[in-house]
PDB file of C-alpha atoms and ligand atoms in Angstrom:
ATOM      1  CA  PHE A   1     101.699  96.607 113.343  1.00 75.00           C
ATOM      2  CA  LYS A   2     105.013  98.044 114.395  1.00 82.00           C
ATOM      3  CA  GLN A   3     106.539 101.259 113.130  1.00 84.00           C
ATOM      4  CA  LEU A   4     110.251 101.637 112.436  1.00 85.00           C
ATOM      5  CA  ASP A   5     112.320 103.686 114.866  1.00 87.00           C
ATOM      6  CA  LEU A   6     113.830 106.330 112.634  1.00 85.00           C
ATOM      7  CA  PRO A   7     117.058 108.219 113.365  1.00 83.00           C
ATOM      8  CA  GLU A   8     117.135 111.990 113.304  1.00 84.00           C
ATOM      9  CA  LYS A   9     115.343 113.557 110.315  1.00 82.00           C
ATOM     10  CA  SER A  10     117.412 113.721 107.126  1.00 81.00           C
ATOM     11  CA  SER A  11     116.810 113.823 103.405  1.00 82.00           C
ATOM     12  CA  ASP A  12     118.702 110.661 102.463  1.00 88.00           C
ATOM     13  CA  GLU A  13     116.812 107.978 100.545  1.00 89.00           C
ATOM     14  CA  LEU A  14     116.836 105.419 103.303  1.00 88.00           C
ATOM     15  CA  TYR A  15     115.270 107.863 105.730  1.00 90.00           C
ATOM     16  CA  VAL A  16     112.540 108.847 103.212  1.00 90.00           C
ATOM     17  CA  MET A  17     111.790 105.159 102.617  1.00 90.00           C
ATOM     18  CA  GLY A  18     111.544 104.591 106.340  1.00 91.00           C
ATOM     19  CA  GLU A  19     109.136 107.492 106.665  1.00 90.00           C
ATOM     20  CA  THR A  20     106.980 106.178 103.803  1.00 92.00           C
ATOM     21  CA  PHE A  21     106.937 102.771 105.432  1.00 92.00           C
ATOM     22  CA  ASN A  22     105.725 104.287 108.709  1.00 92.00           C
ATOM     23  CA  GLU A  23     102.966 106.188 106.911  1.00 92.00           C
ATOM     24  CA  MET A  24     101.840 102.920 105.300  1.00 93.00           C
ATOM     25  CA  ILE A  25     101.789 101.211 108.673  1.00 92.00           C
ATOM     26  CA  ASN A  26      99.662 104.059 110.020  1.00 91.00           C
ATOM     27  CA  LEU A  27      97.169 103.700 107.189  1.00 89.00           C
ATOM     28  CA  LEU A  28      96.974  99.928 107.586  1.00 91.00           C
ATOM     29  CA  GLN A  29      96.410 100.309 111.294  1.00 89.00           C
ATOM     30  CA  SER A  30      93.572 102.794 110.879  1.00 85.00           C
ATOM     31  CA  ASN A  31      91.896 100.691 108.144  1.00 84.00           C
ATOM     32  CA  TYR A  32      92.183  97.658 110.342  1.00 87.00           C
ATOM     33  CA  GLU A  33      90.609  99.503 113.274  1.00 85.00           C
ATOM     34  CA  LYS A  34      87.756 100.777 111.085  1.00 81.00           C
ATOM     35  CA  GLN A  35      87.081  97.255 109.804  1.00 83.00           C
ATOM     36  CA  GLU A  36      87.136  95.898 113.324  1.00 85.00           C
ATOM     37  CA  GLN A  37      84.696  98.591 114.464  1.00 83.00           C
ATOM     38  CA  PHE A  38      82.411  97.815 111.532  1.00 83.00           C
ATOM     39  CA  VAL A  39      82.256  94.102 112.318  1.00 86.00           C
ATOM     40  CA  SER A  40      81.705  94.786 115.998  1.00 84.00           C
ATOM     41  CA  ASN A  41      78.854  97.255 115.283  1.00 83.00           C
ATOM     42  CA  ALA A  42      77.229  94.887 112.798  1.00 86.00           C
ATOM     43  CA  SER A  43      77.376  91.972 115.239  1.00 88.00           C
ATOM     44  CA  HIS A  44      75.885  94.105 117.967  1.00 82.00           C
ATOM     45  CA  GLU A  45      73.020  95.251 115.735  1.00 83.00           C
ATOM     46  CA  LEU A  46      72.260  91.663 114.728  1.00 89.00           C
ATOM     47  CA  LYS A  47      72.402  90.454 118.293  1.00 88.00           C
ATOM     48  CA  THR A  48      69.610  92.726 119.493  1.00 83.00           C
ATOM     49  CA  PRO A  49      66.863  91.337 117.221  1.00 87.00           C
ATOM     50  CA  LEU A  50      68.159  87.818 117.751  1.00 92.00           C
ATOM     51  CA  THR A  51      67.823  88.205 121.507  1.00 90.00           C
ATOM     52  CA  VAL A  52      64.217  89.360 121.092  1.00 90.00           C
ATOM     53  CA  ILE A  53      63.465  86.420 118.775  1.00 93.00           C
ATOM     54  CA  GLU A  54      65.088  84.002 121.177  1.00 94.00           C
ATOM     55  CA  SER A  55      63.150  85.163 124.231  1.00 92.00           C
ATOM     56  CA  TYR A  56      59.775  85.335 122.458  1.00 93.00           C
ATOM     57  CA  SER A  57      60.219  81.917 120.890  1.00 95.00           C
ATOM     58  CA  SER A  58      61.042  80.365 124.226  1.00 94.00           C
ATOM     59  CA  LEU A  59      57.922  82.026 125.714  1.00 93.00           C
ATOM     60  CA  LEU A  60      55.921  80.571 122.827  1.00 95.00           C
ATOM     61  CA  LYS A  61      57.378  77.140 123.474  1.00 95.00           C
ATOM     62  CA  ARG A  62      56.353  77.223 127.115  1.00 95.00           C
ATOM     63  CA  ARG A  63      52.981  78.999 127.057  1.00 95.00           C
ATOM     64  CA  GLY A  64      52.085  79.718 123.430  1.00 93.00           C
ATOM     65  CA  ARG A  65      49.455  76.979 123.145  1.00 95.00           C
ATOM     66  CA  GLN A  66      47.445  78.093 126.184  1.00 95.00           C
ATOM     67  CA  ASP A  67      47.692  81.849 125.850  1.00 95.00           C
ATOM     68  CA  ALA A  68      46.242  83.310 122.627  1.00 95.00           C
ATOM     69  CA  GLU A  69      47.230  86.885 123.495  1.00 95.00           C
ATOM     70  CA  LEU A  70      50.819  85.910 124.174  1.00 94.00           C
ATOM     71  CA  PHE A  71      50.815  83.944 120.930  1.00 95.00           C
ATOM     72  CA  ASP A  72      49.779  87.006 118.878  1.00 95.00           C
ATOM     73  CA  GLU A  73      52.202  89.328 120.623  1.00 94.00           C
ATOM     74  CA  SER A  74      55.113  86.926 120.197  1.00 94.00           C
ATOM     75  CA  ILE A  75      54.479  86.258 116.525  1.00 95.00           C
ATOM     76  CA  GLU A  76      54.230  89.999 115.897  1.00 93.00           C
ATOM     77  CA  ALA A  77      57.514  90.704 117.707  1.00 91.00           C
ATOM     78  CA  ILE A  78      59.357  87.831 116.040  1.00 94.00           C
ATOM     79  CA  HIS A  79      58.132  88.919 112.640  1.00 93.00           C
ATOM     80  CA  SER A  80      59.114  92.551 113.036  1.00 89.00           C
ATOM     81  CA  GLU A  81      62.583  91.689 114.383  1.00 90.00           C
ATOM     82  CA  ALA A  82      63.117  89.233 111.524  1.00 92.00           C
ATOM     83  CA  VAL A  83      62.243  92.000 109.051  1.00 89.00           C
ATOM     84  CA  ARG A  84      64.748  94.309 110.755  1.00 86.00           C
ATOM     85  CA  MET A  85      67.440  91.659 110.527  1.00 90.00           C
ATOM     86  CA  LYS A  86      66.698  91.083 106.874  1.00 90.00           C
ATOM     87  CA  ASP A  87      66.982  94.832 106.167  1.00 86.00           C
ATOM     88  CA  LEU A  88      70.246  95.041 108.057  1.00 88.00           C
ATOM     89  CA  THR A  89      71.866  92.075 106.316  1.00 89.00           C
ATOM     90  CA  GLN A  90      70.781  93.496 102.976  1.00 84.00           C
ATOM     91  CA  GLN A  91      72.432  96.839 103.752  1.00 84.00           C
ATOM     92  CA  LEU A  92      75.554  95.092 105.038  1.00 87.00           C
ATOM     93  CA  LEU A  93      75.847  93.067 101.841  1.00 82.00           C
ATOM     94  CA  VAL A  94      75.673  96.193  99.725  1.00 81.00           C
ATOM     95  CA  LEU A  95      78.205  97.970 101.916  1.00 80.00           C
ATOM     96  CA  ALA A  96      80.525  94.973 101.645  1.00 78.00           C
ATOM     97  CA  LYS A  97      80.790  96.073  98.003  1.00 71.00           C
ATOM     98  CA  HIS A  98      80.192  93.239  95.604  1.00 64.00           C
ATOM     99  CA  ASP A  99      82.181  94.264  92.543  1.00 64.00           C
ATOM    100  CA  GLU A 100      79.291  93.558  90.238  1.00 64.00           C
ATOM    101  CA  TYR A 101      76.988  95.837  92.195  1.00 67.00           C
ATOM    102  CA  TRP A 102      79.499  98.641  92.325  1.00 74.00           C
ATOM    103  CA  ASN A 103      79.968  98.891  88.578  1.00 83.00           C
ATOM    104  CA  ALA A 104      77.900 101.928  87.687  1.00 88.00           C
ATOM    105  CA  ASP A 105      75.642 101.557  84.654  1.00 91.00           C
ATOM    106  CA  ILE A 106      75.492 105.198  83.553  1.00 95.00           C
ATOM    107  CA  THR A 107      72.745 106.172  81.099  1.00 96.00           C
ATOM    108  CA  ASP A 108      70.700 109.256  80.147  1.00 97.00           C
ATOM    109  CA  ILE A 109      67.820 109.744  82.557  1.00 97.00           C
ATOM    110  CA  GLU A 110      64.981 112.200  82.093  1.00 97.00           C
ATOM    111  CA  LEU A 111      64.715 113.523  85.621  1.00 96.00           C
ATOM    112  CA  GLY A 112      61.095 114.728  85.480  1.00 96.00           C
ATOM    113  CA  ALA A 113      59.505 111.341  84.782  1.00 96.00           C
ATOM    114  CA  PHE A 114      62.081 109.553  86.923  1.00 96.00           C
ATOM    115  CA  LEU A 115      61.419 111.675  90.019  1.00 97.00           C
ATOM    116  CA  GLN A 116      57.635 111.562  89.582  1.00 95.00           C
ATOM    117  CA  GLU A 117      57.706 107.777  89.367  1.00 93.00           C
ATOM    118  CA  SER A 118      60.066 107.312  92.342  1.00 94.00           C
ATOM    119  CA  VAL A 119      58.050 109.721  94.466  1.00 95.00           C
ATOM    120  CA  ARG A 120      54.685 108.137  93.626  1.00 93.00           C
ATOM    121  CA  ALA A 121      55.998 104.696  94.631  1.00 89.00           C
ATOM    122  CA  PHE A 122      57.336 106.159  97.862  1.00 91.00           C
ATOM    123  CA  GLU A 123      54.065 107.930  98.656  1.00 91.00           C
ATOM    124  CA  LYS A 124      52.131 104.736  98.174  1.00 88.00           C
ATOM    125  CA  ALA A 125      54.437 102.716 100.383  1.00 86.00           C
ATOM    126  CA  TYR A 126      54.470 105.209 103.261  1.00 86.00           C
ATOM    127  CA  LYS A 127      51.215 107.134 102.886  1.00 88.00           C
ATOM    128  CA  ARG A 128      53.157 110.390 103.104  1.00 91.00           C
ATOM    129  CA  ARG A 129      52.772 113.343 100.778  1.00 93.00           C
ATOM    130  CA  VAL A 130      55.760 114.422  98.731  1.00 96.00           C
ATOM    131  CA  GLU A 131      55.589 117.598  96.645  1.00 96.00           C
ATOM    132  CA  VAL A 132      57.655 117.527  93.425  1.00 97.00           C
ATOM    133  CA  PHE A 133      58.931 120.516  91.454  1.00 97.00           C
ATOM    134  CA  VAL A 134      61.068 119.611  88.440  1.00 96.00           C
ATOM    135  CA  GLU A 135      62.389 121.800  85.662  1.00 95.00           C
ATOM    136  CA  GLU A 136      61.483 120.480  82.181  1.00 93.00           C
ATOM    137  CA  ASP A 137      63.877 118.552  79.939  1.00 94.00           C
ATOM    138  CA  LEU A 138      66.459 117.824  82.574  1.00 96.00           C
ATOM    139  CA  ILE A 139      68.497 114.882  81.305  1.00 97.00           C
ATOM    140  CA  VAL A 140      71.199 113.648  83.643  1.00 97.00           C
ATOM    141  CA  LEU A 141      73.912 111.019  83.498  1.00 97.00           C
ATOM    142  CA  ALA A 142      73.373 108.478  86.256  1.00 97.00           C
ATOM    143  CA  ASP A 143      72.816 104.839  87.164  1.00 95.00           C
ATOM    144  CA  ALA A 144      69.026 104.514  87.420  1.00 94.00           C
ATOM    145  CA  GLN A 145      68.987 101.856  90.112  1.00 89.00           C
ATOM    146  CA  LYS A 146      71.533 103.641  92.261  1.00 91.00           C
ATOM    147  CA  LEU A 147      69.893 107.023  91.822  1.00 95.00           C
ATOM    148  CA  LYS A 148      66.571 105.537  92.895  1.00 92.00           C
ATOM    149  CA  GLN A 149      68.210 104.062  95.973  1.00 90.00           C
ATOM    150  CA  LEU A 150      69.889 107.379  96.770  1.00 94.00           C
ATOM    151  CA  LEU A 151      66.609 109.284  96.495  1.00 95.00           C
ATOM    152  CA  TYR A 152      64.928 106.693  98.599  1.00 93.00           C
ATOM    153  CA  ILE A 153      67.482 107.007 101.415  1.00 93.00           C
ATOM    154  CA  PHE A 154      67.007 110.790 101.598  1.00 97.00           C
ATOM    155  CA  MET A 155      63.205 110.648 101.265  1.00 96.00           C
ATOM    156  CA  ASP A 156      63.055 107.944 103.893  1.00 93.00           C
ATOM    157  CA  ASN A 157      65.066 110.065 106.320  1.00 95.00           C
ATOM    158  CA  ALA A 158      62.930 113.115 105.552  1.00 96.00           C
ATOM    159  CA  ARG A 159      59.859 111.017 106.320  1.00 93.00           C
ATOM    160  CA  LYS A 160      61.278 109.504 109.512  1.00 92.00           C
ATOM    161  CA  TYR A 161      62.530 112.728 111.036  1.00 93.00           C
ATOM    162  CA  SER A 162      59.677 115.089 110.178  1.00 94.00           C
ATOM    163  CA  GLU A 163      55.900 115.207 110.412  1.00 93.00           C
ATOM    164  CA  GLU A 164      55.143 117.564 107.552  1.00 92.00           C
ATOM    165  CA  GLU A 165      55.133 117.170 103.832  1.00 93.00           C
ATOM    166  CA  VAL A 166      58.436 116.341 102.141  1.00 96.00           C
ATOM    167  CA  GLN A 167      59.596 118.310  99.090  1.00 98.00           C
ATOM    168  CA  VAL A 168      61.637 117.165  96.113  1.00 98.00           C
ATOM    169  CA  GLU A 169      62.917 119.781  93.714  1.00 98.00           C
ATOM    170  CA  ALA A 170      65.190 119.587  90.657  1.00 98.00           C
ATOM    171  CA  TYR A 171      66.695 122.247  88.418  1.00 97.00           C
ATOM    172  CA  ARG A 172      69.743 122.961  86.294  1.00 97.00           C
ATOM    173  CA  GLU A 173      72.609 125.274  87.038  1.00 96.00           C
ATOM    174  CA  LYS A 174      75.434 125.554  84.489  1.00 92.00           C
ATOM    175  CA  ASP A 175      76.259 121.981  83.411  1.00 91.00           C
ATOM    176  CA  GLN A 176      74.894 120.344  86.541  1.00 96.00           C
ATOM    177  CA  ALA A 177      71.522 119.206  87.798  1.00 97.00           C
ATOM    178  CA  TYR A 178      70.591 119.787  91.424  1.00 98.00           C
ATOM    179  CA  ILE A 179      68.087 117.652  93.299  1.00 98.00           C
ATOM    180  CA  HIS A 180      66.980 118.819  96.741  1.00 98.00           C
ATOM    181  CA  ILE A 181      65.056 116.671  99.205  1.00 98.00           C
ATOM    182  CA  THR A 182      63.735 118.929 101.939  1.00 98.00           C
ATOM    183  CA  ASP A 183      61.950 118.312 105.215  1.00 97.00           C
ATOM    184  CA  TYR A 184      60.853 120.642 107.999  1.00 97.00           C
ATOM    185  CA  GLY A 185      61.496 118.233 110.833  1.00 95.00           C
ATOM    186  CA  ILE A 186      63.787 117.899 113.828  1.00 94.00           C
ATOM    187  CA  GLY A 187      66.997 118.757 111.942  1.00 96.00           C
ATOM    188  CA  ILE A 188      70.570 117.811 112.885  1.00 96.00           C
ATOM    189  CA  SER A 189      72.954 119.754 115.120  1.00 96.00           C
ATOM    190  CA  LYS A 190      76.301 121.019 113.780  1.00 96.00           C
ATOM    191  CA  ASP A 191      78.236 118.466 115.843  1.00 95.00           C
ATOM    192  CA  ASP A 192      76.190 115.565 114.555  1.00 95.00           C
ATOM    193  CA  LEU A 193      76.147 116.784 110.969  1.00 96.00           C
ATOM    194  CA  VAL A 194      79.829 115.951 110.487  1.00 95.00           C
ATOM    195  CA  ARG A 195      79.247 112.391 111.672  1.00 95.00           C
ATOM    196  CA  VAL A 196      75.943 111.292 110.126  1.00 95.00           C
ATOM    197  CA  PHE A 197      77.675 109.881 107.025  1.00 95.00           C
ATOM    198  CA  ASP A 198      79.702 107.491 109.242  1.00 92.00           C
ATOM    199  CA  ARG A 199      78.580 103.897 109.290  1.00 89.00           C
ATOM    200  CA  PHE A 200      76.239 103.115 112.195  1.00 89.00           C
ATOM    201  CA  TYR A 201      76.126 106.702 113.392  1.00 92.00           C
ATOM    202  CA  ARG A 202      72.722 107.702 114.773  1.00 91.00           C
ATOM    203  CA  VAL A 203      71.936 110.920 116.562  1.00 90.00           C
ATOM    204  CA  ASP A 204      69.517 109.405 119.035  1.00 83.00           C
ATOM    205  CA  LYS A 205      69.877 105.660 119.333  1.00 72.00           C
ATOM    206  CA  ALA A 206      66.708 105.087 121.346  1.00 63.00           C
ATOM    207  CA  ARG A 207      64.510 107.060 118.979  1.00 62.00           C
ATOM    208  CA  THR A 208      66.037 105.741 115.770  1.00 60.00           C
ATOM    209  CA  ARG A 209      65.683 102.184 116.946  1.00 58.00           C
ATOM    210  CA  LYS A 210      61.930 102.761 117.118  1.00 63.00           C
ATOM    211  CA  SER A 211      61.853 104.335 113.679  1.00 64.00           C
ATOM    212  CA  GLY A 212      63.817 101.434 112.262  1.00 61.00           C
ATOM    213  CA  GLY A 213      67.198 102.941 111.313  1.00 79.00           C
ATOM    214  CA  PHE A 214      70.648 101.413 111.728  1.00 86.00           C
ATOM    215  CA  GLY A 215      72.644 104.499 110.868  1.00 91.00           C
ATOM    216  CA  LEU A 216      73.732 102.909 107.584  1.00 90.00           C
ATOM    217  CA  GLY A 217      71.534 104.849 105.155  1.00 91.00           C
ATOM    218  CA  LEU A 218      73.765 107.885 104.695  1.00 94.00           C
ATOM    219  CA  ALA A 219      76.954 105.781 104.618  1.00 91.00           C
ATOM    220  CA  LEU A 220      75.398 103.863 101.766  1.00 89.00           C
ATOM    221  CA  ALA A 221      74.300 107.106 100.100  1.00 93.00           C
ATOM    222  CA  ARG A 222      77.879 108.363 100.156  1.00 92.00           C
ATOM    223  CA  ASP A 223      79.152 105.175  98.469  1.00 88.00           C
ATOM    224  CA  LEU A 224      76.359 105.240  95.873  1.00 90.00           C
ATOM    225  CA  ALA A 225      77.113 108.852  95.004  1.00 93.00           C
ATOM    226  CA  GLN A 226      80.800 108.125  94.682  1.00 90.00           C
ATOM    227  CA  VAL A 227      80.410 105.453  92.006  1.00 88.00           C
ATOM    228  CA  MET A 228      78.105 107.718  89.979  1.00 90.00           C
ATOM    229  CA  ASP A 229      80.272 110.829  90.252  1.00 90.00           C
ATOM    230  CA  ALA A 230      77.453 112.561  92.060  1.00 96.00           C
ATOM    231  CA  GLU A 231      78.063 115.047  94.842  1.00 97.00           C
ATOM    232  CA  LEU A 232      76.105 115.060  98.085  1.00 98.00           C
ATOM    233  CA  HIS A 233      75.497 117.860 100.567  1.00 97.00           C
ATOM    234  CA  LEU A 234      73.483 117.922 103.722  1.00 97.00           C
ATOM    235  CA  HIS A 235      72.262 121.220 105.059  1.00 98.00           C
ATOM    236  CA  SER A 236      70.471 121.157 108.370  1.00 98.00           C
ATOM    237  CA  GLU A 237      69.334 123.237 111.267  1.00 97.00           C
ATOM    238  CA  GLU A 238      68.076 121.841 114.540  1.00 95.00           C
ATOM    239  CA  LYS A 239      64.282 122.076 114.989  1.00 94.00           C
ATOM    240  CA  ALA A 240      63.988 123.662 111.519  1.00 96.00           C
ATOM    241  CA  GLY A 241      64.689 120.882 109.066  1.00 97.00           C
ATOM    242  CA  THR A 242      67.089 119.318 106.624  1.00 98.00           C
ATOM    243  CA  LYS A 243      67.879 119.798 102.964  1.00 98.00           C
ATOM    244  CA  ALA A 244      69.789 117.070 101.147  1.00 98.00           C
ATOM    245  CA  THR A 245      71.335 117.915  97.780  1.00 98.00           C
ATOM    246  CA  ILE A 246      72.365 115.538  95.014  1.00 98.00           C
ATOM    247  CA  LYS A 247      74.430 117.141  92.262  1.00 98.00           C
ATOM    248  CA  LEU A 248      74.600 115.228  88.960  1.00 97.00           C
ATOM    249  CA  PRO A 249      76.218 115.894  85.585  1.00 96.00           C
ATOM    250  CA  LEU A 250      73.840 116.855  82.770  1.00 96.00           C
ATOM    251  CA  SER A 251      73.862 114.849  79.581  1.00 94.00           C
ATOM    252  CA  GLN A 252      74.899 116.837  76.485  1.00 81.00           C
TER     253      GLN A 252
HETATM  254  P1  ADP B   1      69.145 105.873 109.915  1.00 73.32           P
HETATM  255  O1  ADP B   1      68.812 104.622 109.213  1.00 73.32           O
HETATM  256  O2  ADP B   1      69.337 105.717 111.385  1.00 73.32           O
HETATM  257  O3  ADP B   1      68.200 106.988 109.577  1.00 73.32           O
HETATM  258  P2  ADP B   1      71.180 107.311 108.383  1.00 73.32           P
HETATM  259  O4  ADP B   1      72.590 106.942 108.106  1.00 73.32           O
HETATM  260  O5  ADP B   1      70.268 107.471 107.212  1.00 73.32           O
HETATM  261  O6  ADP B   1      70.615 106.238 109.392  1.00 73.32           O
HETATM  262  O7  ADP B   1      71.171 108.658 109.209  1.00 73.32           O
HETATM  263  C1  ADP B   1      72.049 108.786 110.334  1.00 73.32           C
HETATM  264  C2  ADP B   1      71.407 109.654 111.386  1.00 73.32           C
HETATM  265  O8  ADP B   1      71.310 110.997 110.927  1.00 73.32           O
HETATM  266  C3  ADP B   1      69.979 109.256 111.741  1.00 73.32           C
HETATM  267  O9  ADP B   1      69.946 108.267 112.725  1.00 73.32           O
HETATM  268  C4  ADP B   1      69.389 110.572 112.223  1.00 73.32           C
HETATM  269  O10 ADP B   1      69.684 110.756 113.578  1.00 73.32           O
HETATM  270  C5  ADP B   1      70.132 111.620 111.411  1.00 73.32           C
HETATM  271  N1  ADP B   1      69.337 112.092 110.234  1.00 73.32           N
HETATM  272  C6  ADP B   1      69.471 111.675 108.946  1.00 73.32           C
HETATM  273  N2  ADP B   1      68.611 112.330 108.144  1.00 73.32           N
HETATM  274  C7  ADP B   1      67.920 113.195 108.933  1.00 73.32           C
HETATM  275  C8  ADP B   1      66.874 114.179 108.691  1.00 73.32           C
HETATM  276  N3  ADP B   1      66.375 114.380 107.478  1.00 73.32           N
HETATM  277  N4  ADP B   1      66.421 114.878 109.752  1.00 73.32           N
HETATM  278  C9  ADP B   1      66.937 114.685 110.989  1.00 73.32           C
HETATM  279  N5  ADP B   1      67.903 113.775 111.289  1.00 73.32           N
HETATM  280  C10 ADP B   1      68.391 113.042 110.285  1.00 73.32           C
END
C-alpha cells in the first residue's frame, strides 16, 4: 500500500481528500498486518501439536507393536494433542465470525437460576468449588448461549490461574446488573493487563501451554460482550488475584 505524497498543508478540497485517502491507506495497512499476524500465530499454534502427533505416530510405527509402555505413552500424547487442536480450531472458527453465530439472540434471563446452573455444570466438569452469591429477581437482557460462554471463559481462567475457591457474585446497580468472577490466584501485572484481551496473548507461554490455553479466551470474551452490549472489566493485582466484571442491561 502506497501513500500519496501531499504538498504543503492547506485547506483546499483536493488536499483534504488526499489526507483522507492516506488515512484509509493507514487503516488498511494496519488491518492487513493484524490479519497476517493472526494467521501466522494460528498456524504456529497448530504446528506444535501436529509435530508431537507426527513424531509419536512414527515411533508407534517403528516400535509400537513390541513396546507396550511406548504404545500407551504415544496414544496418550496423540490423544491429548488432538484434543488441543480440536479446541483451537473451534475457537478459531468462532473468532472468524460466522454471521449466523454473531447475531445475538437477546432474551430475558433470570440471573439467579442461570448462574447456579452454569456454575454447577462447571464444578462438575472441573471438580473445583465455586461460591455463588446472587441478588434475587435479577432479570437481564442477554444472549443465553453467549453469556454462558462468557462466564465459562472467566471461570475457566479463574480456575487455571488460582488454587483456591472461585467466587461468582451478581447484583444490581441503577439499571445495570454486575457479575463478578473473582479468584485469589497469581494475578496479572499492570503491563500485561493491557494486552491480555489481544488474540494469542499469554503472560507466560510455557506455563499456559501446560494449562491448555492459547491466549484466545479473553479475545473471544471481548467479541461476545460486544455483540450483547455487555461491558467487560478486568481488575487484577499480581500475587493477589483477579476480578472480572460483566455489566449487563436489566430488563424492564
Ligand atoms: P488462555 O487460554 O491462555 O488462558 P486468555 O485469553 O483467556 O488465554 O488469557 C490470556 C492470558 O491472561 C492468560 O494466558 C493468562 O496469562 C492471563 N490471565 C487471564 N485470566 C487470568 C486470571 N484470572 N489470573 C491470572 N492470569 C490470567
